[in-house]
């Protein structure tokens, strides 16, 4: 009688996707590049958008934010009052840091859970504060979208109906573009048109190994 041999097959664990940090200052076109990346078939995690959801859904965060900034941090409908919070922390670095220490760990956990569900070899984490919070250290590569200051200023003025001085004040609060360019692994220069921007995005994304 022929003996049957059973072989235990061990399946190799799926390789973790490489995380690419995607960032850019106000008016740079970061969100447009993120959409192009999605069109190329790669998933993008929008940190700022997720943060807006988390601060409304997480009851523990709500309590801690109210303790830090006051009951007015949430409106009469119980929703996070972004304008009130922004005004409160805009010129107060210490308060902003404390707020970030509340929100960002929750976003990090949410991101890690999201990554586990992805199947592509590259995933992109879109965040405005990639370098400021040193989140690039947790990424395989960093991708910066940038543009000349005058171009960024005009875009934001046209988009948000802000004055030149209002945009200038926001930009002064952000890390200078020249410093970001020095740190970034890949840079997309968004100074011309959408066609050029899309071509640059495709070229850089598919060059990442």
CSV table of C-alpha atoms in Angstrom, one decimal:
chain,number,residue,atom,x,y,z
A,1,UNK,CA,0.0,0.0,0.0
A,2,UNK,CA,1.4,3.3,-1.0
A,3,UNK,CA,2.2,5.6,1.9
A,4,UNK,CA,0.6,9.1,1.7
A,5,UNK,CA,2.9,12.0,2.6
A,6,UNK,CA,1.3,15.2,3.8
A,7,UNK,CA,3.3,18.3,3.3
A,8,UNK,CA,2.6,21.4,5.3
A,9,UNK,CA,2.9,24.3,3.0
A,10,UNK,CA,3.8,27.6,4.6
A,11,UNK,CA,2.6,30.6,2.8
A,12,UNK,CA,4.9,33.6,2.5
A,13,UNK,CA,3.6,36.7,4.3
A,14,UNK,CA,2.5,39.4,1.9
A,15,UNK,CA,5.2,42.1,1.7
A,16,UNK,CA,4.3,45.4,3.3
A,17,UNK,CA,3.7,48.2,0.9
A,18,UNK,CA,6.3,51.0,0.8
A,19,UNK,CA,5.0,54.2,2.3
A,20,UNK,CA,5.6,57.4,0.3
A,21,UNK,CA,5.0,60.6,2.2
A,22,UNK,CA,3.4,63.2,0.0
A,23,UNK,CA,3.5,66.9,1.0
A,24,UNK,CA,3.4,70.5,-0.2
A,25,UNK,CA,2.7,73.9,1.1
A,26,UNK,CA,-0.5,75.9,0.6
A,27,UNK,CA,-1.2,76.5,-3.1
A,28,UNK,CA,1.5,74.0,-4.2
A,29,UNK,CA,-1.0,71.6,-5.9
A,30,UNK,CA,-0.4,68.7,-3.5
A,31,UNK,CA,-4.0,67.6,-3.7
A,32,UNK,CA,-4.1,67.6,-7.5
A,33,UNK,CA,-1.0,65.4,-7.5
A,34,UNK,CA,-2.7,63.1,-5.0
A,35,UNK,CA,-5.6,62.7,-7.5
A,36,UNK,CA,-3.2,62.0,-10.3
A,37,UNK,CA,-1.5,59.3,-8.2
A,38,UNK,CA,-4.9,57.7,-7.6
A,39,UNK,CA,-5.6,57.7,-11.3
A,40,UNK,CA,-2.3,55.8,-11.7
A,41,UNK,CA,-3.9,53.1,-9.5
A,42,UNK,CA,-2.1,53.8,-6.2
A,43,UNK,CA,-4.0,54.4,-2.9
A,44,UNK,CA,-3.7,57.7,-1.1
A,45,UNK,CA,-4.4,58.3,2.6
A,46,UNK,CA,-5.5,61.9,3.1
A,47,UNK,CA,-4.3,62.7,6.6
A,48,UNK,CA,-5.9,66.1,7.0
A,49,UNK,CA,-9.3,64.8,5.8
A,50,UNK,CA,-9.1,61.8,8.1
A,51,UNK,CA,-8.2,64.0,11.0
A,52,UNK,CA,-11.3,66.0,10.4
A,53,UNK,CA,-13.4,62.8,10.6
A,54,UNK,CA,-11.6,61.4,13.6
A,55,UNK,CA,-12.0,64.6,15.8
A,56,UNK,CA,-15.7,64.2,15.3
A,57,UNK,CA,-16.0,60.4,15.7
A,58,UNK,CA,-13.6,59.8,18.6
A,59,UNK,CA,-15.3,60.7,21.9
A,60,UNK,CA,-12.0,60.5,23.9
A,61,UNK,CA,-10.4,63.1,21.5
A,62,UNK,CA,-13.4,65.4,21.9
A,63,UNK,CA,-13.0,65.4,25.6
A,64,UNK,CA,-9.3,66.1,25.5
A,65,UNK,CA,-9.7,68.8,22.9
A,66,UNK,CA,-12.4,70.6,24.9
A,67,UNK,CA,-10.2,70.4,28.0
A,68,UNK,CA,-7.3,72.0,26.1
A,69,UNK,CA,-9.2,74.6,24.1
A,70,UNK,CA,-12.6,75.0,25.7
A,71,UNK,CA,-16.2,73.8,25.0
A,72,UNK,CA,-16.3,76.1,22.0
A,73,UNK,CA,-14.0,73.8,20.2
A,74,UNK,CA,-17.2,72.0,19.2
A,75,UNK,CA,-20.3,73.8,17.9
A,76,UNK,CA,-23.9,73.5,19.1
A,77,UNK,CA,-24.3,70.4,16.8
A,78,UNK,CA,-21.3,68.7,18.5
A,79,UNK,CA,-19.1,69.1,15.5
A,80,UNK,CA,-15.5,70.2,15.6
A,81,UNK,CA,-15.3,74.0,15.0
A,82,UNK,CA,-12.2,74.3,12.7
A,83,UNK,CA,-12.4,78.1,12.5
A,84,UNK,CA,-12.5,78.5,16.3
A,85,UNK,CA,-9.6,76.1,16.8
A,86,UNK,CA,-7.5,77.6,14.0
A,87,UNK,CA,-7.9,81.1,15.4
A,88,UNK,CA,-7.1,79.8,18.9
A,89,UNK,CA,-3.8,78.1,17.9
A,90,UNK,CA,-2.7,80.2,15.0
A,91,UNK,CA,-0.3,82.4,17.0
A,92,UNK,CA,0.3,80.1,19.9
A,93,UNK,CA,3.0,77.5,19.1
A,94,UNK,CA,2.7,75.8,22.5
A,95,UNK,CA,-1.1,75.3,22.2
A,96,UNK,CA,-0.7,74.1,18.6
A,97,UNK,CA,1.9,71.5,19.7
A,98,UNK,CA,-0.4,70.3,22.5
A,99,UNK,CA,-3.3,70.0,20.0
A,100,UNK,CA,-1.1,68.0,17.6
A,101,UNK,CA,0.0,65.7,20.4
A,102,UNK,CA,-3.7,64.8,20.9
A,103,UNK,CA,-4.7,64.5,17.2
A,104,UNK,CA,-1.7,63.0,15.4
A,105,UNK,CA,-1.3,59.8,17.4
A,106,UNK,CA,-4.9,58.9,16.6
A,107,UNK,CA,-4.3,59.7,12.9
A,108,UNK,CA,-1.2,57.5,13.0
A,109,UNK,CA,-3.2,54.5,14.3
A,110,UNK,CA,-5.9,55.1,11.7
A,111,UNK,CA,-3.2,55.2,9.0
A,112,UNK,CA,-1.6,52.0,10.2
A,113,UNK,CA,-4.9,50.2,10.1
A,114,UNK,CA,-5.5,51.6,6.6
A,115,UNK,CA,-2.1,50.4,5.3
A,116,UNK,CA,-2.9,46.8,6.4
A,117,UNK,CA,-5.8,46.7,4.1
A,118,UNK,CA,-3.8,47.8,1.0
A,119,UNK,CA,-2.5,45.5,-1.7
A,120,UNK,CA,-0.4,47.8,-3.9
A,121,UNK,CA,3.4,47.9,-3.6
A,122,UNK,CA,3.2,51.6,-3.0
A,123,UNK,CA,0.9,53.6,-0.8
A,124,UNK,CA,0.9,57.4,-0.4
A,125,UNK,CA,0.4,59.4,2.8
A,126,UNK,CA,-0.7,62.9,2.0
A,127,UNK,CA,0.0,65.3,4.8
A,128,UNK,CA,0.8,69.0,5.0
A,129,UNK,CA,3.2,68.6,8.0
A,130,UNK,CA,5.3,65.7,6.7
A,131,UNK,CA,8.6,67.4,7.5
A,132,UNK,CA,7.5,69.6,10.3
A,133,UNK,CA,6.4,66.6,12.4
A,134,UNK,CA,9.3,64.5,11.0
A,135,UNK,CA,6.8,62.0,9.6
A,136,UNK,CA,9.1,61.5,6.7
A,137,UNK,CA,11.3,59.3,8.9
A,138,UNK,CA,8.4,56.8,8.9
A,139,UNK,CA,8.3,56.7,5.1
A,140,UNK,CA,10.3,54.9,2.5
A,141,UNK,CA,10.5,58.0,0.4
A,142,UNK,CA,9.2,61.6,0.6
A,143,UNK,CA,7.6,63.4,-2.4
A,144,UNK,CA,7.3,67.2,-2.3
A,145,UNK,CA,5.1,69.2,-4.5
A,146,UNK,CA,6.3,72.8,-4.7
A,147,UNK,CA,5.9,76.0,-6.8
A,148,UNK,CA,7.2,79.5,-6.8
A,149,UNK,CA,5.9,81.6,-4.0
A,150,UNK,CA,4.1,84.2,-6.2
A,151,UNK,CA,2.3,81.4,-8.1
A,152,UNK,CA,1.2,79.7,-4.9
A,153,UNK,CA,0.0,83.0,-3.5
A,154,UNK,CA,-2.1,83.8,-6.6
A,155,UNK,CA,-3.6,80.3,-6.5
A,156,UNK,CA,-4.7,80.6,-2.9
A,157,UNK,CA,-6.0,84.2,-3.4
A,158,UNK,CA,-8.1,83.0,-6.4
A,159,UNK,CA,-9.3,79.8,-4.7
A,160,UNK,CA,-10.0,81.0,-1.2
A,161,UNK,CA,-10.8,84.6,-1.8
A,162,UNK,CA,-8.0,85.7,0.6
A,163,UNK,CA,-6.0,88.9,0.5
A,164,UNK,CA,-2.3,88.9,-0.4
A,165,UNK,CA,-1.4,89.6,3.2
A,166,UNK,CA,-3.6,86.8,4.5
A,167,UNK,CA,-1.9,84.3,2.3
A,168,UNK,CA,1.5,85.7,3.1
A,169,UNK,CA,0.8,85.3,6.8
A,170,UNK,CA,-0.1,81.6,6.3
A,171,UNK,CA,3.0,80.9,4.2
A,172,UNK,CA,5.2,82.6,6.8
A,173,UNK,CA,4.0,80.0,9.4
A,174,UNK,CA,5.0,77.1,7.1
A,175,UNK,CA,8.5,75.6,6.6
A,176,UNK,CA,10.3,77.5,3.8
A,177,UNK,CA,10.1,75.7,0.5
A,178,UNK,CA,13.9,75.8,0.1
A,179,UNK,CA,14.3,73.8,3.3
A,180,UNK,CA,11.7,71.2,2.2
A,181,UNK,CA,13.4,70.8,-1.2
A,182,UNK,CA,16.7,70.0,0.6
A,183,UNK,CA,15.0,67.3,2.6
A,184,UNK,CA,12.7,65.7,0.1
A,185,UNK,CA,13.7,62.5,-1.8
A,186,UNK,CA,11.6,63.5,-4.9
A,187,UNK,CA,10.4,67.0,-6.0
A,188,UNK,CA,7.6,68.0,-8.4
A,189,UNK,CA,7.7,71.6,-9.6
A,190,UNK,CA,4.2,72.8,-10.3
A,191,UNK,CA,4.9,76.1,-12.0
A,192,UNK,CA,3.4,75.6,-15.5
A,193,UNK,CA,0.2,73.6,-16.3
A,194,UNK,CA,-1.7,70.5,-15.4
A,195,UNK,CA,-0.4,68.5,-18.3
A,196,UNK,CA,3.2,69.0,-17.2
A,197,UNK,CA,2.2,68.3,-13.6
A,198,UNK,CA,0.6,65.0,-14.6
A,199,UNK,CA,3.7,64.0,-16.6
A,200,UNK,CA,6.0,64.8,-13.7
A,201,UNK,CA,3.8,62.8,-11.3
A,202,UNK,CA,3.7,59.7,-13.5
A,203,UNK,CA,7.5,59.8,-14.1
A,204,UNK,CA,8.4,60.1,-10.5
A,205,UNK,CA,5.8,57.6,-9.2
A,206,UNK,CA,7.0,54.8,-11.6
A,207,UNK,CA,10.6,55.6,-10.9
A,208,UNK,CA,10.2,54.6,-7.2
A,209,UNK,CA,11.5,51.1,-6.7
